Tab-separated table of C-alpha atoms and ligand atoms in Angstrom:
chain	number	residue	atom	x	y	z
S	1	MET	CA	-11.625	-229.062	-143.857
S	2	ASN	CA	-12.043	-230.739	-140.494
S	3	THR	CA	-13.617	-228.845	-137.648
S	4	ILE	CA	-11.576	-228.636	-134.458
S	5	TYR	CA	-14.139	-227.832	-131.835
S	6	LEU	CA	-12.667	-226.094	-128.786
S	7	ASP	CA	-15.821	-224.234	-127.766
S	8	ASN	CA	-17.408	-226.760	-125.437
S	9	ASN	CA	-18.370	-224.161	-122.822
S	10	ALA	CA	-20.655	-222.675	-125.489
S	11	THR	CA	-22.243	-226.007	-126.299
S	12	THR	CA	-21.239	-229.642	-126.777
S	13	GLN	CA	-21.907	-232.289	-129.368
S	14	VAL	CA	-24.704	-234.701	-128.471
S	15	ALA	CA	-23.132	-238.040	-127.539
S	16	GLU	CA	-23.996	-240.864	-129.926
S	17	ASP	CA	-25.441	-242.979	-127.089
S	18	VAL	CA	-27.556	-240.012	-125.986
S	19	LEU	CA	-29.014	-239.603	-129.466
S	20	GLU	CA	-29.693	-243.342	-129.700
S	21	ALA	CA	-31.492	-243.272	-126.358
S	22	MET	CA	-33.656	-240.351	-127.513
S	23	LEU	CA	-34.738	-241.528	-130.963
S	24	PRO	CA	-37.513	-243.955	-129.900
S	25	TYR	CA	-39.239	-241.081	-128.064
S	26	PHE	CA	-39.602	-239.147	-131.331
S	27	ARG	CA	-40.782	-242.191	-133.249
S	28	GLU	CA	-42.774	-244.982	-131.668
S	29	LEU	CA	-42.858	-243.890	-127.985
S	30	TYR	CA	-44.499	-240.497	-128.476
S	31	GLY	CA	-47.150	-240.833	-125.775
S	32	ASN	CA	-47.796	-238.149	-123.181
S	33	PRO	CA	-46.318	-239.332	-119.866
S	34	SER	CA	-49.336	-237.890	-118.022
S	35	SER	CA	-51.860	-240.015	-119.989
S	36	MET	CA	-53.901	-242.683	-118.204
S	37	HIS	CA	-53.211	-245.302	-120.884
S	38	SER	CA	-50.171	-247.511	-120.740
S	39	PHE	CA	-48.903	-246.163	-124.091
S	40	GLY	CA	-48.178	-242.873	-122.361
S	41	GLY	CA	-47.526	-244.436	-118.976
S	42	GLN	CA	-44.536	-246.398	-120.264
S	43	VAL	CA	-42.887	-243.074	-121.152
S	44	GLY	CA	-43.508	-241.850	-117.609
S	45	GLN	CA	-41.578	-244.880	-116.410
S	46	LYS	CA	-38.583	-243.867	-118.573
S	47	ILE	CA	-38.695	-240.335	-117.184
S	48	ARG	CA	-38.453	-241.830	-113.703
S	49	ILE	CA	-35.281	-243.642	-114.767
S	50	ALA	CA	-33.833	-240.446	-116.306
S	51	ARG	CA	-34.539	-238.587	-113.056
S	52	GLU	CA	-32.635	-241.282	-111.159
S	53	GLN	CA	-29.698	-240.998	-113.597
S	54	VAL	CA	-29.506	-237.223	-113.127
S	55	ALA	CA	-29.819	-237.600	-109.349
S	56	ALA	CA	-26.997	-240.174	-109.338
S	57	LEU	CA	-24.573	-237.723	-111.018
S	58	LEU	CA	-25.315	-235.193	-108.277
S	59	GLY	CA	-25.571	-237.494	-105.261
S	60	ALA	CA	-29.164	-236.264	-104.968
S	61	LEU	CA	-32.577	-237.825	-104.457
S	62	PRO	CA	-34.710	-238.255	-107.589
S	63	GLU	CA	-37.499	-236.128	-106.095
S	64	GLU	CA	-35.007	-233.256	-105.749
S	65	ILE	CA	-34.687	-232.993	-109.555
S	66	ILE	CA	-37.021	-230.720	-111.547
S	67	PHE	CA	-36.709	-230.861	-115.335
S	68	THR	CA	-36.702	-227.424	-116.985
S	69	SER	CA	-36.092	-226.086	-120.495
S	70	CYS	CA	-32.516	-224.811	-119.970
S	71	GLY	CA	-29.949	-223.460	-117.543
S	72	THR	CA	-31.393	-219.972	-117.865
S	73	GLU	CA	-34.843	-221.146	-116.791
S	74	SER	CA	-33.342	-223.041	-113.850
S	75	ASP	CA	-31.424	-219.949	-112.691
S	76	ASN	CA	-34.488	-217.719	-113.044
S	77	ALA	CA	-36.738	-220.248	-111.300
S	78	ALA	CA	-34.322	-220.576	-108.365
S	79	ILE	CA	-34.023	-216.845	-107.684
S	80	ARG	CA	-37.704	-216.152	-108.185
S	81	SER	CA	-38.666	-219.027	-105.905
S	82	ALA	CA	-36.316	-217.762	-103.187
S	83	LEU	CA	-37.916	-214.321	-103.391
S	84	ALA	CA	-41.475	-215.658	-103.535
S	85	THR	CA	-41.015	-217.899	-100.506
S	86	ARG	CA	-39.359	-215.094	-98.503
S	87	PRO	CA	-41.489	-212.115	-99.512
S	88	ASP	CA	-40.334	-209.968	-96.579
S	89	LYS	CA	-36.686	-210.070	-97.749
S	90	LYS	CA	-35.443	-207.741	-100.470
S	91	HIS	CA	-31.706	-208.380	-100.729
S	92	ILE	CA	-29.854	-210.701	-103.123
S	93	ILE	CA	-26.130	-211.433	-103.090
S	94	THR	CA	-24.405	-212.603	-106.212
S	95	SER	CA	-21.040	-211.955	-107.919
S	96	ARG	CA	-19.767	-209.658	-110.653
S	97	VAL	CA	-18.880	-212.573	-112.909
S	98	GLU	CA	-22.178	-214.479	-113.115
S	99	HIS	CA	-23.703	-215.594	-116.404
S	100	PRO	CA	-26.392	-213.219	-117.792
S	101	ALA	CA	-29.021	-215.762	-116.647
S	102	ILE	CA	-28.351	-214.424	-113.128
S	103	HIS	CA	-26.719	-211.082	-113.900
S	104	ALA	CA	-29.475	-209.732	-116.163
S	105	LEU	CA	-32.227	-211.128	-113.941
S	106	CYS	CA	-30.743	-209.326	-110.942
S	107	ALA	CA	-30.465	-206.128	-112.973
S	108	GLN	CA	-34.187	-206.390	-113.668
S	109	LEU	CA	-34.991	-207.175	-110.029
S	110	ALA	CA	-33.029	-204.067	-109.021
S	111	THR	CA	-35.573	-201.989	-110.936
S	112	GLN	CA	-38.351	-203.682	-108.946
S	113	GLY	CA	-37.147	-202.670	-105.506
S	114	TYR	CA	-34.627	-205.409	-104.705
S	115	ARG	CA	-31.171	-204.527	-103.450
S	116	ILE	CA	-28.443	-206.435	-105.281
S	117	THR	CA	-24.922	-206.926	-103.951
S	118	GLU	CA	-22.485	-208.144	-106.595
S	119	LEU	CA	-19.386	-209.436	-104.834
S	120	PRO	CA	-16.126	-208.441	-106.533
S	121	VAL	CA	-13.428	-210.901	-107.570
S	122	ASP	CA	-9.664	-210.479	-107.424
S	123	LYS	CA	-7.325	-210.388	-110.414
S	124	ASN	CA	-7.447	-214.186	-110.604
S	125	GLY	CA	-11.237	-214.237	-110.615
S	126	LEU	CA	-11.431	-215.567	-107.052
S	127	LEU	CA	-13.955	-214.577	-104.383
S	128	ASP	CA	-13.169	-213.377	-100.895
S	129	LEU	CA	-15.571	-215.275	-98.638
S	130	GLU	CA	-15.074	-212.750	-95.834
S	131	ASN	CA	-16.723	-210.288	-98.132
S	132	LEU	CA	-19.710	-212.602	-98.438
S	133	GLU	CA	-19.929	-212.871	-94.653
S	134	LYS	CA	-19.909	-209.072	-94.300
S	135	ASN	CA	-22.721	-208.621	-96.788
S	136	LEU	CA	-25.169	-211.179	-95.356
S	137	THR	CA	-27.958	-209.277	-93.576
S	138	PRO	CA	-31.322	-210.215	-92.018
S	139	ASP	CA	-32.870	-208.829	-95.217
S	140	THR	CA	-30.931	-211.228	-97.513
S	141	ALA	CA	-33.245	-213.714	-99.232
S	142	VAL	CA	-30.744	-215.641	-101.327
S	143	VAL	CA	-27.094	-215.909	-102.308
S	144	SER	CA	-26.439	-217.089	-105.856
S	145	LEU	CA	-22.833	-217.854	-106.836
S	146	MET	CA	-21.729	-219.852	-109.843
S	147	TRP	CA	-19.760	-223.067	-109.276
S	148	GLY	CA	-17.527	-222.810	-112.360
S	149	ASN	CA	-17.118	-219.703	-114.496
S	150	ASN	CA	-18.038	-220.130	-118.158
S	151	GLU	CA	-15.329	-217.749	-119.430
S	152	THR	CA	-12.317	-218.542	-117.263
S	153	GLY	CA	-13.274	-221.878	-115.688
S	154	VAL	CA	-12.488	-220.451	-112.232
S	155	ILE	CA	-14.180	-222.478	-109.489
S	156	PHE	CA	-15.857	-220.708	-106.575
S	157	PRO	CA	-15.897	-222.341	-103.111
S	158	VAL	CA	-19.675	-222.660	-103.233
S	159	GLU	CA	-19.931	-225.401	-100.609
S	160	LYS	CA	-18.267	-223.155	-98.013
S	161	ALA	CA	-20.279	-220.162	-99.194
S	162	ALA	CA	-23.518	-222.160	-98.783
S	163	GLN	CA	-22.502	-223.036	-95.228
S	164	MET	CA	-21.942	-219.354	-94.442
S	165	ALA	CA	-25.294	-218.364	-95.944
S	166	HIS	CA	-27.056	-221.095	-93.946
S	167	GLU	CA	-25.519	-219.951	-90.690
S	168	LYS	CA	-27.359	-216.662	-91.275
S	169	GLY	CA	-30.568	-218.424	-92.384
S	170	VAL	CA	-30.115	-217.399	-96.027
S	171	LEU	CA	-30.944	-219.656	-99.004
S	172	PHE	CA	-28.109	-220.617	-101.343
S	173	HIS	CA	-28.303	-221.266	-105.086
S	174	THR	CA	-25.476	-222.190	-107.432
S	175	ASP	CA	-25.291	-222.107	-111.206
S	176	ALA	CA	-23.482	-225.390	-111.863
S	177	VAL	CA	-24.093	-225.290	-115.614
S	178	GLN	CA	-20.369	-225.391	-116.412
S	179	SER	CA	-19.206	-227.624	-113.582
S	180	ALA	CA	-21.666	-230.525	-113.834
S	181	GLY	CA	-19.944	-233.456	-115.492
S	182	LYS	CA	-16.531	-231.769	-115.278
S	183	ILE	CA	-15.892	-231.908	-111.548
S	184	PRO	CA	-17.491	-234.202	-108.960
S	185	ILE	CA	-20.621	-232.835	-107.301
S	186	ASN	CA	-22.142	-234.589	-104.312
S	187	MET	CA	-25.124	-232.861	-102.796
S	188	LYS	CA	-24.915	-235.166	-99.760
S	189	ASN	CA	-21.707	-233.353	-98.758
S	190	ASN	CA	-23.010	-229.799	-98.795
S	191	VAL	CA	-25.965	-227.628	-97.782
S	192	ILE	CA	-26.621	-225.961	-101.151
S	193	ASP	CA	-30.394	-225.484	-101.483
S	194	MET	CA	-30.735	-225.117	-105.251
S	195	LEU	CA	-28.488	-225.908	-108.215
S	196	SER	CA	-28.882	-225.394	-111.970
S	197	ILE	CA	-27.676	-227.602	-114.810
S	198	SER	CA	-28.031	-227.353	-118.584
S	199	GLY	CA	-28.108	-230.422	-120.844
S	200	HIS	CA	-26.256	-228.981	-123.825
S	201	LYS	CA	-23.087	-228.396	-121.800
S	202	LEU	CA	-22.690	-232.091	-121.074
S	203	HIS	CA	-23.423	-233.819	-124.378
S	204	ALA	CA	-27.225	-233.821	-124.105
S	205	PRO	CA	-29.322	-231.685	-126.475
S	206	LYS	CA	-30.101	-227.984	-126.204
S	207	GLY	CA	-33.387	-227.027	-124.569
S	208	ILE	CA	-33.254	-229.204	-121.480
S	209	GLY	CA	-32.023	-228.405	-117.991
S	210	ILE	CA	-32.655	-229.252	-114.396
S	211	LEU	CA	-33.103	-227.392	-111.184
S	212	TYR	CA	-32.102	-229.317	-108.078
S	213	VAL	CA	-34.156	-228.276	-105.044
S	214	ARG	CA	-33.091	-229.825	-101.755
S	215	ARG	CA	-35.796	-231.837	-99.991
S	216	GLY	CA	-37.535	-229.627	-97.464
S	217	THR	CA	-36.730	-226.358	-99.276
S	218	ARG	CA	-39.883	-224.386	-99.939
S	219	PHE	CA	-40.384	-223.904	-103.673
S	220	SER	CA	-42.614	-221.593	-105.645
S	221	PRO	CA	-42.987	-222.602	-109.316
S	222	PHE	CA	-41.812	-220.306	-112.072
S	223	LEU	CA	-43.998	-221.867	-114.783
S	224	ILE	CA	-47.556	-222.352	-113.588
S	225	GLY	CA	-49.704	-224.831	-115.484
S	226	GLY	CA	-50.274	-228.563	-115.305
S	227	HIS	CA	-49.280	-230.857	-112.493
S	228	GLN	CA	-46.046	-232.007	-114.189
S	229	GLU	CA	-42.933	-232.236	-112.007
S	230	LYS	CA	-45.233	-232.553	-108.967
S	231	GLY	CA	-46.667	-229.108	-109.709
S	232	ARG	CA	-43.226	-227.495	-109.575
S	233	ARG	CA	-42.902	-226.846	-113.313
S	234	GLY	CA	-45.942	-226.828	-115.577
S	235	GLY	CA	-45.676	-227.907	-119.227
S	236	THR	CA	-45.744	-231.254	-121.018
S	237	GLU	CA	-42.397	-232.922	-120.501
S	238	ASN	CA	-39.752	-232.688	-123.253
S	239	THR	CA	-39.593	-236.462	-123.171
S	240	PRO	CA	-36.805	-237.212	-125.706
S	241	SER	CA	-34.535	-234.571	-124.170
S	242	ILE	CA	-35.218	-235.741	-120.621
S	243	ILE	CA	-34.287	-239.291	-121.637
S	244	GLY	CA	-31.199	-237.877	-123.394
S	245	LEU	CA	-30.156	-235.860	-120.342
S	246	GLY	CA	-30.501	-238.949	-118.136
S	247	LYS	CA	-28.202	-240.877	-120.460
S	248	ALA	CA	-25.770	-237.926	-120.689
S	249	CYS	CA	-25.532	-237.782	-116.883
S	250	GLU	CA	-24.804	-241.498	-116.733
S	251	LEU	CA	-22.023	-241.017	-119.327
S	252	ALA	CA	-20.685	-237.915	-117.546
S	253	ASP	CA	-20.312	-239.931	-114.363
S	254	LYS	CA	-18.336	-242.593	-116.257
S	255	ASN	CA	-16.190	-239.988	-118.074
S	256	MET	CA	-15.445	-237.821	-115.027
S	257	GLN	CA	-12.042	-239.390	-114.546
S	258	LYS	CA	-11.107	-238.900	-118.206
S	259	GLU	CA	-12.234	-235.278	-117.949
S	260	ASN	CA	-9.867	-234.707	-115.019
S	261	THR	CA	-6.900	-236.576	-116.484
S	262	GLU	CA	-6.910	-236.726	-120.286
S	263	VAL	CA	-8.918	-233.564	-121.040
S	264	LYS	CA	-6.962	-231.670	-118.388
S	265	ARG	CA	-3.663	-232.919	-119.833
S	266	LEU	CA	-4.583	-231.701	-123.314
S	267	ARG	CA	-5.794	-228.340	-121.933
S	268	ASP	CA	-2.538	-227.936	-119.989
S	269	LYS	CA	-0.458	-228.845	-123.025
S	270	LEU	CA	-2.301	-226.331	-125.197
S	271	GLU	CA	-1.924	-223.610	-122.578
S	272	LYS	CA	1.737	-224.279	-121.829
S	273	GLU	CA	2.774	-224.415	-125.483
S	274	LEU	CA	0.851	-221.284	-126.489
S	275	LEU	CA	2.352	-219.294	-123.607
S	276	LYS	CA	5.797	-220.566	-124.543
S	277	ARG	CA	5.524	-219.880	-128.266
S	278	ILE	CA	3.642	-216.577	-128.223
S	279	PRO	CA	5.246	-213.616	-126.423
S	280	GLN	CA	3.073	-211.315	-124.332
S	281	SER	CA	0.387	-213.888	-123.754
S	282	ARG	CA	-1.070	-214.845	-120.378
S	283	VAL	CA	-3.773	-216.922	-118.756
S	284	ASN	CA	-6.781	-215.136	-117.289
S	285	GLY	CA	-8.043	-216.662	-114.062
S	286	ASP	CA	-6.704	-218.839	-111.304
S	287	THR	CA	-4.930	-221.869	-112.740
S	288	VAL	CA	-5.431	-224.077	-109.676
S	289	ASN	CA	-9.115	-223.645	-108.819
S	290	ARG	CA	-10.241	-224.216	-112.364
S	291	LEU	CA	-12.402	-226.525	-114.475
S	292	PRO	CA	-10.224	-229.137	-116.208
S	293	ASN	CA	-11.358	-228.277	-119.742
S	294	THR	CA	-11.049	-224.477	-119.874
S	295	THR	CA	-8.279	-221.997	-120.519
S	296	ASN	CA	-8.723	-218.308	-121.226
S	297	ILE	CA	-5.621	-216.815	-122.818
S	298	SER	CA	-4.963	-213.182	-123.689
S	299	PHE	CA	-2.709	-212.253	-126.585
S	300	GLU	CA	-1.734	-208.647	-126.017
S	301	TYR	CA	-2.425	-205.950	-128.628
S	302	VAL	CA	-4.713	-207.987	-130.908
S	303	GLU	CA	-8.492	-208.209	-131.157
S	304	GLY	CA	-10.099	-211.475	-130.057
S	305	GLU	CA	-12.628	-211.263	-132.879
S	306	ALA	CA	-9.849	-210.994	-135.480
S	307	ILE	CA	-8.090	-214.005	-133.943
S	308	LEU	CA	-11.338	-215.995	-134.111
S	309	LEU	CA	-11.800	-215.140	-137.794
S	310	LEU	CA	-8.349	-216.434	-138.703
S	311	MET	CA	-8.839	-219.516	-136.526
S	312	ASN	CA	-12.157	-220.068	-138.257
S	313	GLU	CA	-10.414	-220.120	-141.646
S	314	LEU	CA	-8.510	-223.147	-140.364
S	315	GLY	CA	-11.637	-224.820	-138.960
S	316	ILE	CA	-10.756	-224.066	-135.333
S	317	CYS	CA	-13.714	-223.025	-133.140
S	318	ALA	CA	-13.271	-221.111	-129.877
S	319	SER	CA	-14.734	-217.956	-128.260
S	320	SER	CA	-13.435	-214.508	-127.520
S	321	GLY	CA	-13.698	-212.574	-124.287
S	322	SER	CA	-15.209	-209.528	-125.893
S	323	ALA	CA	-18.661	-208.853	-127.185
S	324	CYS	CA	-19.898	-206.406	-129.749
S	325	THR	CA	-22.018	-203.851	-127.917
S	326	SER	CA	-23.376	-200.844	-129.800
S	327	GLY	CA	-20.847	-201.187	-132.565
S	328	SER	CA	-17.738	-201.308	-130.372
S	329	LEU	CA	-15.934	-204.298	-128.961
S	330	GLN	CA	-16.212	-204.388	-125.172
S	331	PRO	CA	-14.222	-206.790	-123.022
S	332	SER	CA	-16.536	-209.171	-121.180
S	333	HIS	CA	-17.875	-208.215	-117.748
S	334	VAL	CA	-15.895	-211.161	-116.328
S	335	LEU	CA	-12.516	-209.894	-117.547
S	336	ARG	CA	-13.435	-206.342	-116.526
S	337	ALA	CA	-14.362	-207.529	-113.027
S	338	MET	CA	-10.917	-209.158	-112.794
S	339	GLY	CA	-9.260	-205.904	-113.827
S	340	VAL	CA	-7.567	-207.495	-116.853
S	341	PRO	CA	-5.712	-204.620	-118.596
S	342	PHE	CA	-7.463	-203.219	-121.645
S	343	THR	CA	-4.791	-204.337	-124.144
S	344	MET	CA	-4.961	-207.887	-122.750
S	345	ALA	CA	-8.747	-208.168	-122.322
S	346	HIS	CA	-9.386	-207.353	-125.975
S	347	GLY	CA	-7.244	-210.196	-127.217
S	348	SER	CA	-8.612	-212.947	-125.019
S	349	ILE	CA	-9.618	-216.335	-126.371
S	350	ARG	CA	-11.435	-219.050	-124.459
S	351	PHE	CA	-10.493	-222.583	-125.433
S	352	SER	CA	-12.831	-225.163	-123.926
S	353	LEU	CA	-12.176	-228.840	-124.574
S	354	SER	CA	-14.207	-232.020	-124.255
S	355	ILE	CA	-13.550	-235.740	-124.128
S	356	TYR	CA	-13.900	-235.798	-127.929
S	357	ASN	CA	-10.791	-233.694	-128.566
S	358	THR	CA	-7.654	-235.480	-129.675
S	359	GLU	CA	-3.934	-234.887	-129.226
S	360	LYS	CA	-3.639	-234.371	-132.987
S	361	GLU	CA	-6.161	-231.532	-132.869
S	362	ILE	CA	-4.376	-229.836	-129.991
S	363	ASP	CA	-1.031	-230.168	-131.785
S	364	PHE	CA	-2.576	-228.564	-134.874
S	365	VAL	CA	-3.826	-225.586	-132.846
S	366	ILE	CA	-0.459	-225.212	-131.088
S	367	ASP	CA	1.214	-225.227	-134.491
S	368	LYS	CA	-1.099	-222.653	-136.107
S	369	MET	CA	-1.728	-220.091	-133.365
S	370	PRO	CA	1.698	-218.367	-133.291
S	371	ALA	CA	1.465	-217.386	-136.974
S	372	ILE	CA	-2.085	-216.091	-136.505
S	373	ILE	CA	-1.050	-213.822	-133.636
S	374	GLU	CA	2.115	-212.699	-135.413
S	375	ARG	CA	0.161	-211.800	-138.544
S	376	LEU	CA	-2.379	-209.743	-136.573
S	377	ARG	CA	0.270	-208.037	-134.482
S	378	GLY	CA	2.020	-207.047	-137.703
S	379	MET	CA	-1.149	-205.087	-138.563
S	380	SER	CA	-1.717	-203.680	-135.061
S	381	PRO	CA	-0.679	-200.040	-134.542
S	382	TYR	CA	-0.727	-200.646	-130.760
S	383	TRP	CA	1.686	-203.556	-131.052
S	384	ASN	CA	4.019	-201.635	-133.354
S	385	THR	CA	3.995	-198.601	-131.033
S	386	ALA	CA	4.607	-200.819	-127.992
S	387	GLN	CA	7.512	-202.550	-129.745
S	388	SER	CA	9.190	-199.323	-130.834
S	389	SER	CA	8.831	-197.776	-127.361
S	390	CYS	CA	10.368	-200.947	-125.858
S	391	ALA	CA	13.264	-200.778	-128.323
S	392	SER	CA	13.977	-197.121	-127.505
S	393	LYS	CA	14.170	-197.794	-123.734
C	1	PLP	N1	-25.049	-220.463	-116.713
C	1	PLP	C1	-23.832	-220.617	-117.248
C	1	PLP	C2	-22.628	-220.560	-116.354
C	1	PLP	C3	-23.682	-220.835	-118.619
C	1	PLP	O1	-22.468	-220.979	-119.140
C	1	PLP	C4	-24.849	-220.890	-119.414
C	1	PLP	C5	-24.738	-221.060	-120.882
C	1	PLP	O2	-23.777	-220.634	-121.486
C	1	PLP	C6	-26.099	-220.740	-118.798
C	1	PLP	C7	-26.164	-220.523	-117.450
C	1	PLP	C8	-27.371	-220.787	-119.586
C	1	PLP	O3	-27.678	-222.098	-119.979
C	1	PLP	P1	-28.706	-222.344	-121.179
C	1	PLP	O4	-27.989	-222.034	-122.441
C	1	PLP	O5	-29.091	-223.780	-121.067
C	1	PLP	O6	-29.860	-221.443	-120.937
């Protein structure tokens, strides 16, 4: 059975060219880039090139790139640095739909005396920037808003939000883990101070990320140790993964157009056909301000987990919008924040595509999904009750 992988917001396959670029750094080029000898020094030279490749994808300067171990570390490092460099300020603004890398960190900071404002979103997952303006105070240290949402793909106007934060002298961080490589990012055109990226979302390996820190922004390291990354992140460099991420960023730049034409076309086709063929289904999230590869669709009166199991039997991989918490299925905090009705939120599936998906795969999914939903609805007491009450009206 072939695997049809439509879960690229969870992780992506490592590009062949990325793997090829990495292999020598496991085998013959294993030196420590900090060593005095040229055996290690030559690796340091390759890291410089990788830093330039990452910077090029972001329109940044190479010295603004700090290699980290993942998106989560980058997010944590950004917030903690903002608080450490502004110790008199105790307020953080974020949103209700952030990834746990920000959400859970803020929850912990709340227990340590910080005041957290989580901005609400509307039913389409969009932010009201006036609300941001109202909540900025002289005590605000940092605003952290994600660029693209991992569950719905909804894009926040982070460049405008950064401008507003700056006007009040507040630092701005964005979690760009899902948007890097999918939509153009040019740090020359905005005032965002810090930005996080994760390698495994753009065809580099897991366990590598970057934190962009704008030149001139004060930074307090999260990991204290050696002098690596100019003292901004201690720890011997993950050389193969850094080289891989550099290559992945170069490829992402080249594939950006394909992402926004071909991938988007396949996503739109999948979405349109599923909505057409499956009654009582709907898209969660704004369909205009959205990443080109993501669609989050609710199928009313069925459980997302059950849908995933039947999809899995056919080799189709996706994610659901609910998570098992203490034995019961809870809709995700993102769908709850958007006020998605209970019967819809439970049956939500996130399909996230990549440049490796084909038309044939999408056609297969379009062909198979209606029967899956029909079969589950046939077993759903909620669906049967809803149908009989409709018929009696
Ligand atoms: N931020 C967002 C929006 C994500 O989607 C993810 C991963 O799913 C992360 C942060 C965390 O990245 P990592 O898995 O590299 O820690």
